[in-house]
Short mmCIF file of C-alpha atoms in Angstrom, two decimals:
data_model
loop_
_atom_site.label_atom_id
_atom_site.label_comp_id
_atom_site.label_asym_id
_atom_site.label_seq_id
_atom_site.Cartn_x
_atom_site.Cartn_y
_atom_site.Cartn_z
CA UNK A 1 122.10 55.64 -70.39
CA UNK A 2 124.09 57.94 -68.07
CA UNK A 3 121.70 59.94 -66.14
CA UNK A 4 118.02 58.55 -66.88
CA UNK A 5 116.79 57.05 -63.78
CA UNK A 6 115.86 52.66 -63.79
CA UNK A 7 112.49 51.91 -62.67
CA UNK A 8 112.72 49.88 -58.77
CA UNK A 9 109.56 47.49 -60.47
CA UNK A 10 110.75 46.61 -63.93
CA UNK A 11 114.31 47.98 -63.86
CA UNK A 12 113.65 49.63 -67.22
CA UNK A 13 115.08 53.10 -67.92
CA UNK A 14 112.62 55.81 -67.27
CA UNK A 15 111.99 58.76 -69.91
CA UNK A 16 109.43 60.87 -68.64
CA UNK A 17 107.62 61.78 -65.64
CA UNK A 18 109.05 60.09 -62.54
CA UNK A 19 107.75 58.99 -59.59
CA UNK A 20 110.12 59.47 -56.44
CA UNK A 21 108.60 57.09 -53.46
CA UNK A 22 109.79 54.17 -51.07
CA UNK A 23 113.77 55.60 -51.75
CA UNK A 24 113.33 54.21 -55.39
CA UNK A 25 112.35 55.77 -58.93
CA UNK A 26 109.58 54.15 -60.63
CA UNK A 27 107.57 54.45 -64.31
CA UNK A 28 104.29 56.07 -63.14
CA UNK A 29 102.38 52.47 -64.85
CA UNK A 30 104.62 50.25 -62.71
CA UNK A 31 104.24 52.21 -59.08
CA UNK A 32 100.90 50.07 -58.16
CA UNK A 33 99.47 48.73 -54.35
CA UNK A 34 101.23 45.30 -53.77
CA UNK A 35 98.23 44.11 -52.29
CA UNK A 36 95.30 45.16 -55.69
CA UNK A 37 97.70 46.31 -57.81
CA UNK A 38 96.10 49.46 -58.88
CA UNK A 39 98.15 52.27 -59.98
CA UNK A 40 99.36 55.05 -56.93
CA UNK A 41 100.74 58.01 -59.32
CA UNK A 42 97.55 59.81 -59.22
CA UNK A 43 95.62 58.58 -56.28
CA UNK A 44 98.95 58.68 -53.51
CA UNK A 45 100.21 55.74 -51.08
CA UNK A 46 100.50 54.78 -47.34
CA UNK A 47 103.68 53.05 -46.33
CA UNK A 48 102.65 49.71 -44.61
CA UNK A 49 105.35 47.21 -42.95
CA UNK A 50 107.42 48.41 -45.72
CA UNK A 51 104.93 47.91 -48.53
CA UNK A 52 103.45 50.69 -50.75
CA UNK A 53 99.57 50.38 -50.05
CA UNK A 54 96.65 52.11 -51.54
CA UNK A 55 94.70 53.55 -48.51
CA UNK A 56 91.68 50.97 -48.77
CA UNK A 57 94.32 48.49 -48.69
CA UNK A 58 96.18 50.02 -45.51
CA UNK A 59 92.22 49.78 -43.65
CA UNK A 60 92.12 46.43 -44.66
CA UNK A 61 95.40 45.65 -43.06
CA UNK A 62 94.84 47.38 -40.27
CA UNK A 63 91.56 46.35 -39.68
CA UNK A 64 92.63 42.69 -39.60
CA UNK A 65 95.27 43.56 -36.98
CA UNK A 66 92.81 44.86 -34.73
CA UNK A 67 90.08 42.66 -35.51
CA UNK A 68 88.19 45.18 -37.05
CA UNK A 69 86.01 45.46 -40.11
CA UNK A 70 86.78 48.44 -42.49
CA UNK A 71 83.50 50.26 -44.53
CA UNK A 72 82.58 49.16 -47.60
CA UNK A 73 81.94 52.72 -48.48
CA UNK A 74 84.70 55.10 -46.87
CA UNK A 75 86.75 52.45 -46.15
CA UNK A 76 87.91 53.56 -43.15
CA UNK A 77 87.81 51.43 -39.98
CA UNK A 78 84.65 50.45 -38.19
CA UNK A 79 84.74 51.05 -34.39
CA UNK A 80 81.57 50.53 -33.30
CA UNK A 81 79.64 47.19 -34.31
CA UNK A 82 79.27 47.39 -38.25
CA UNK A 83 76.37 46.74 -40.18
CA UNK A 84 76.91 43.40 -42.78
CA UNK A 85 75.49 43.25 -46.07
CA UNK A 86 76.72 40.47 -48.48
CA UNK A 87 79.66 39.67 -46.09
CA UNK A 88 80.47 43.83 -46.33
CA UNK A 89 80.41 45.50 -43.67
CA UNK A 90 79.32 49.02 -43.38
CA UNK A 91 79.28 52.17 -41.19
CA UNK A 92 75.82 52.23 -39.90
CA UNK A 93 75.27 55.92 -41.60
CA UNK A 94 76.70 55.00 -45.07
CA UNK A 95 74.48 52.20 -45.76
CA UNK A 96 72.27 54.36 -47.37
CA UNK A 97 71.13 54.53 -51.42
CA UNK A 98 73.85 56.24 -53.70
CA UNK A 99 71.41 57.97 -55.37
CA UNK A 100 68.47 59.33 -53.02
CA UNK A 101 70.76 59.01 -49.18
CA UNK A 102 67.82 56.79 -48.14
CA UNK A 103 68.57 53.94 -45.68
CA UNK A 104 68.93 50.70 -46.79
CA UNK A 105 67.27 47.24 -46.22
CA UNK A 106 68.28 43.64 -46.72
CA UNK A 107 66.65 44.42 -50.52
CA UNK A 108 69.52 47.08 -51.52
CA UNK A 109 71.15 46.08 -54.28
CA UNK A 110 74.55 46.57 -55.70
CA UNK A 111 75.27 48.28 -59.05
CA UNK A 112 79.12 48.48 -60.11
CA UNK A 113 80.11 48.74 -56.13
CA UNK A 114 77.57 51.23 -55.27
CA UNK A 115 74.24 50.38 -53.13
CA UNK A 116 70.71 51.70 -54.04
CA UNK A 117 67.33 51.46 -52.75
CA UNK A 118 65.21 48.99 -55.08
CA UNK A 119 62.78 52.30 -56.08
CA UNK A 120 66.05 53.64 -57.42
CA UNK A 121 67.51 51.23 -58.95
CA UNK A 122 64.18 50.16 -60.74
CA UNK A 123 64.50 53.38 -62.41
CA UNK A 124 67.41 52.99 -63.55
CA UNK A 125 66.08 49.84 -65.80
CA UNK A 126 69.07 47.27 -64.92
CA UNK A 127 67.95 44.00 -65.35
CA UNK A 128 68.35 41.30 -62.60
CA UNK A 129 69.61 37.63 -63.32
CA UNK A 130 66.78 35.26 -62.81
CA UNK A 131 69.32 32.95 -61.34
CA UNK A 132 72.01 34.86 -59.07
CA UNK A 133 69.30 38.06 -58.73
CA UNK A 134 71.98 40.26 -59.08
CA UNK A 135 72.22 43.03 -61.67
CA UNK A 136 73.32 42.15 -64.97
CA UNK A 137 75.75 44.85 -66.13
CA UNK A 138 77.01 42.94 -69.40
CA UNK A 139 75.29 40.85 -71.90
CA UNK A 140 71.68 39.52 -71.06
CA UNK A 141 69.90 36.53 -71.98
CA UNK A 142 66.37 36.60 -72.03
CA UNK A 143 63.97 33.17 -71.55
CA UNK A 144 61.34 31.49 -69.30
CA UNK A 145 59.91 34.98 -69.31
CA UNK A 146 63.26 36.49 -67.16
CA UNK A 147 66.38 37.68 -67.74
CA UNK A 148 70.16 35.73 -66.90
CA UNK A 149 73.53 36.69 -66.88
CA UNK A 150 75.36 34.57 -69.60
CA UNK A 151 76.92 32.06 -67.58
CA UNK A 152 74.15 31.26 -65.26
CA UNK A 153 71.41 30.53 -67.80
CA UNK A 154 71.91 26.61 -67.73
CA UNK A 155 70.34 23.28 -68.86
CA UNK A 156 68.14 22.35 -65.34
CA UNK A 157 69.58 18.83 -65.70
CA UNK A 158 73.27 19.07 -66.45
CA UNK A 159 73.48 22.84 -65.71
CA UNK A 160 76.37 23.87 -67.95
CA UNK A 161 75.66 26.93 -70.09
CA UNK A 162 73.98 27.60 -73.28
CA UNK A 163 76.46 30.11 -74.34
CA UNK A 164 73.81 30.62 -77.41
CA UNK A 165 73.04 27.19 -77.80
CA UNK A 166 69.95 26.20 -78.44
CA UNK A 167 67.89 25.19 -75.24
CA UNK A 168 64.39 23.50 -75.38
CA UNK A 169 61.70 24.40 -72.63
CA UNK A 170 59.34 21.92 -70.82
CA UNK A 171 57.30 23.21 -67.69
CA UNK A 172 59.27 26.92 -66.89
CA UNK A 173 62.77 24.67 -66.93
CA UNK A 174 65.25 25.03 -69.76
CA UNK A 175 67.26 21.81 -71.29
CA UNK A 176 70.02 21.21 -73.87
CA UNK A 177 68.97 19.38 -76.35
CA UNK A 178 70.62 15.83 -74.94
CA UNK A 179 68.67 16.07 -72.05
CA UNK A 180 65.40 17.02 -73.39
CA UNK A 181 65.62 13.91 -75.57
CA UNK A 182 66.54 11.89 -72.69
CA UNK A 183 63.89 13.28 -70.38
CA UNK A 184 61.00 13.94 -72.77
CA UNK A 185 61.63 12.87 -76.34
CA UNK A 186 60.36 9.74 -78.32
CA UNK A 187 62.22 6.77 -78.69
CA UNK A 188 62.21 6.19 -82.47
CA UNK A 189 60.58 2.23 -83.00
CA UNK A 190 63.04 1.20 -85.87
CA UNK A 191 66.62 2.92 -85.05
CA UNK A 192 65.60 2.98 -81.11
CA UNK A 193 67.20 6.19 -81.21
CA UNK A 194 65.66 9.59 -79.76
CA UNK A 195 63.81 11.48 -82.09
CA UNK A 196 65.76 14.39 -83.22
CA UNK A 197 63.23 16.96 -84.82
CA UNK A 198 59.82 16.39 -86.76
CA UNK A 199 58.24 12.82 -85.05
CA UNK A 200 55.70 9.96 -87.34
CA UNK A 201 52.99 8.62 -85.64
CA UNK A 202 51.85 5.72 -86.95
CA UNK A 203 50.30 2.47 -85.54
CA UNK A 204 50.65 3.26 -82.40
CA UNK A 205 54.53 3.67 -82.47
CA UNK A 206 56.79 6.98 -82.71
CA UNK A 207 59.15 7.18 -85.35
CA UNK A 208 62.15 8.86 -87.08
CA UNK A 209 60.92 10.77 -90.23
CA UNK A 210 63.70 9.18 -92.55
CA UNK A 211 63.18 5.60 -90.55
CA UNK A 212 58.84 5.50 -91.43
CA UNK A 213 59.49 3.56 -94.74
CA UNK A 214 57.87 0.11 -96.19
CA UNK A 215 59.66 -2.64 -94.13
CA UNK A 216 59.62 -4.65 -97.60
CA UNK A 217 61.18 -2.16 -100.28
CA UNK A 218 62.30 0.38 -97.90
CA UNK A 219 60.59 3.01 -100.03
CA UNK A 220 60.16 5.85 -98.12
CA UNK A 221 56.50 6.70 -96.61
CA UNK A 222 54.50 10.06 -95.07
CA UNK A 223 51.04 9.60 -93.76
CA UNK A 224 49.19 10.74 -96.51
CA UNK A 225 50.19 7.73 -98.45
CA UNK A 226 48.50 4.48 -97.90
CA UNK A 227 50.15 1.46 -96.09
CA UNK A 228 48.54 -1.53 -94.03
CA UNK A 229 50.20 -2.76 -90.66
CA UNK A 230 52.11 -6.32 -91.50
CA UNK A 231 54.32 -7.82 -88.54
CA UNK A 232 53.77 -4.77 -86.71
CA UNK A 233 55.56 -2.55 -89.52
CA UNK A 234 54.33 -0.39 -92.14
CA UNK A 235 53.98 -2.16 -95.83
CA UNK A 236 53.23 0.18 -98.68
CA UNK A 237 50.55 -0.52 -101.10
CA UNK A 238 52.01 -1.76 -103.88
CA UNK A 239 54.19 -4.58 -101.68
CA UNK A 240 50.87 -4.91 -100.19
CA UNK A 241 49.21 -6.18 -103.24
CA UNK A 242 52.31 -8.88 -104.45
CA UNK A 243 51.07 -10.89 -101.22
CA UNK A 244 49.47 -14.25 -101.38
CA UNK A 245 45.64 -13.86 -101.33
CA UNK A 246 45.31 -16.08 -98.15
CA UNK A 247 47.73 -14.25 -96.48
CA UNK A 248 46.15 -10.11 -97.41
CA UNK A 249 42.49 -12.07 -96.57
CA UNK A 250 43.80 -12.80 -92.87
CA UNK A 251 45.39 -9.51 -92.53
CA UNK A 252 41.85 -7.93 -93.44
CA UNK A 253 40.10 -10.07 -90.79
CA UNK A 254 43.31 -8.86 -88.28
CA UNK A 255 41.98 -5.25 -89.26
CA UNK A 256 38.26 -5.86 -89.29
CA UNK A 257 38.70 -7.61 -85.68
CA UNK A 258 41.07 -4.58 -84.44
CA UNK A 259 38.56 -2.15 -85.70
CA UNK A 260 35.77 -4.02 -83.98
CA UNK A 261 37.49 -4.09 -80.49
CA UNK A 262 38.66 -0.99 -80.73
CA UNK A 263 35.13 0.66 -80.97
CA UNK A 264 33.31 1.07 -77.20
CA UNK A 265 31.23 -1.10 -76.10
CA UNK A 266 27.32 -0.40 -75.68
CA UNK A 267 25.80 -0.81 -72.70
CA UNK A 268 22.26 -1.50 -71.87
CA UNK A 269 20.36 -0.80 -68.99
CA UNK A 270 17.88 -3.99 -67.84
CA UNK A 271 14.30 -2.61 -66.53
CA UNK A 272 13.69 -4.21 -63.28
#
């Protein structure tokens, strides 16, 4: 309390190492570059219109008051006209490949701020997001036969993220489930509803699994159990037989007639 020095950021007292710059005292954590805010105890400072600066920061600023660009790689200022890459510019020389010094094309590609040739990089076996085709450094996601960064692999309709959702494929596009169902699903013929999951097929019609029942008892029905089309509805066999004979005679003759119809047509060839 009586001799310990206050840090000038957070005006704490300091017990330690000190750092002496800019006529203050500061905690070595809390002496940072106003501009990026990375620490200056280890890497040193340049004193800019009365800010502490890290030096990239000081070429930025000065750069932009002589209408210069500053390199992306030494990031000192560019004098002559500088090469652009990704809205970076570059000294002519050091846009080359990190790894081998080659020089680069309009295919370099980045990898945690550093450029490479695409031979290198390759080797190094960083995927590229199918979407943004820029390496994927954290989690990947792989489907449609590629590989996405998390937050770009979206539905092609509404495109908002899986985030490990479930997605449903049709034609090399992915789609939440909502918009599959919208675009390609069937329409279920009893609840009008889209058909979530396994679909019936019957009598021409789609329908819900849990919907395909006898429209008289509501028993539930599968295909493999016998029902005859009444009204345009499935009737199950034993509701089929309580009907009025006149009435299961004319729904045979419906059937017979629908069969016949239904079968092609011959047609014969008159011998001039």
């Amino acid at each position: 309390m009586l001799f310990a020095p206050c840090c000038g950021s957070c005006g704490e007292f300091i017990i330690g190492r000190v750092i002496k710059a800019m006529n203050s005292n500061w905690h070595p954590g809390c002496f940072r570059c106003e501009l990026c805010d990375v620490e200056l105890a280890d890497l040193g400072f340049v004193k800019n219109a009365g800010r502490h600066l890290c030096r990239p920061c000081h070429n930025r600023e000065k750069a932009k008051g002589l209408g210069r660009y500053v390199c992306q790689r030494c990031h000192l200022v560019i004098d002559e006209q500088p090469l652009m890459f990704k809205n970076d510019a570059y000294h002519p020389d050091h846009f080359s490949c990190t790894h081998c010094g080659k020089e680069l094309t309009a295919e370099a590609r980045e990898l945690k701020g550093e450029l490479y040739c695409l031979p290198c990089h390759d080797k190094m076996g960083v995927p590229i997001c199918g979407a943004c085709r820029r390496p994927i450094e954290g989690r990947v996601v792989n489907a449609l036969g590629k590989q996405w960064h998390v937050e770009h692999f979206v539905c092609a309709k509404c495109e908002k993220p899986f985030l490990g959702h479930r997605h449903y494929e049709k034609k090399g596009l992915a789609y939440c489930e909502t918009h599959y169902n919208q675009l390609f699903g069937d329409v279920c013929y009893n609840c009008s509803h889209v058909i979530e999951g396994d679909v019936v097929s019957a009598l021409n019609k789609a329908w819900c699994v849990h919907c395909f029942s006898c429209s008289t008892c509501n028993s539930k029905l599968t295909l493999k159990n016998k029902f005859v089309e009444f009204d345009m509805k499935p009737v199950c066999k034993r509701c089929y037989e309580k009907f009025p004979l006149e009435l299961k005679k004319r729904l045979k003759k419906l059937s017979e007639l629908a069969a016949r119809k239904a079968q092609p047509k011959s047609v014969g060839l008159n011998s001039a």
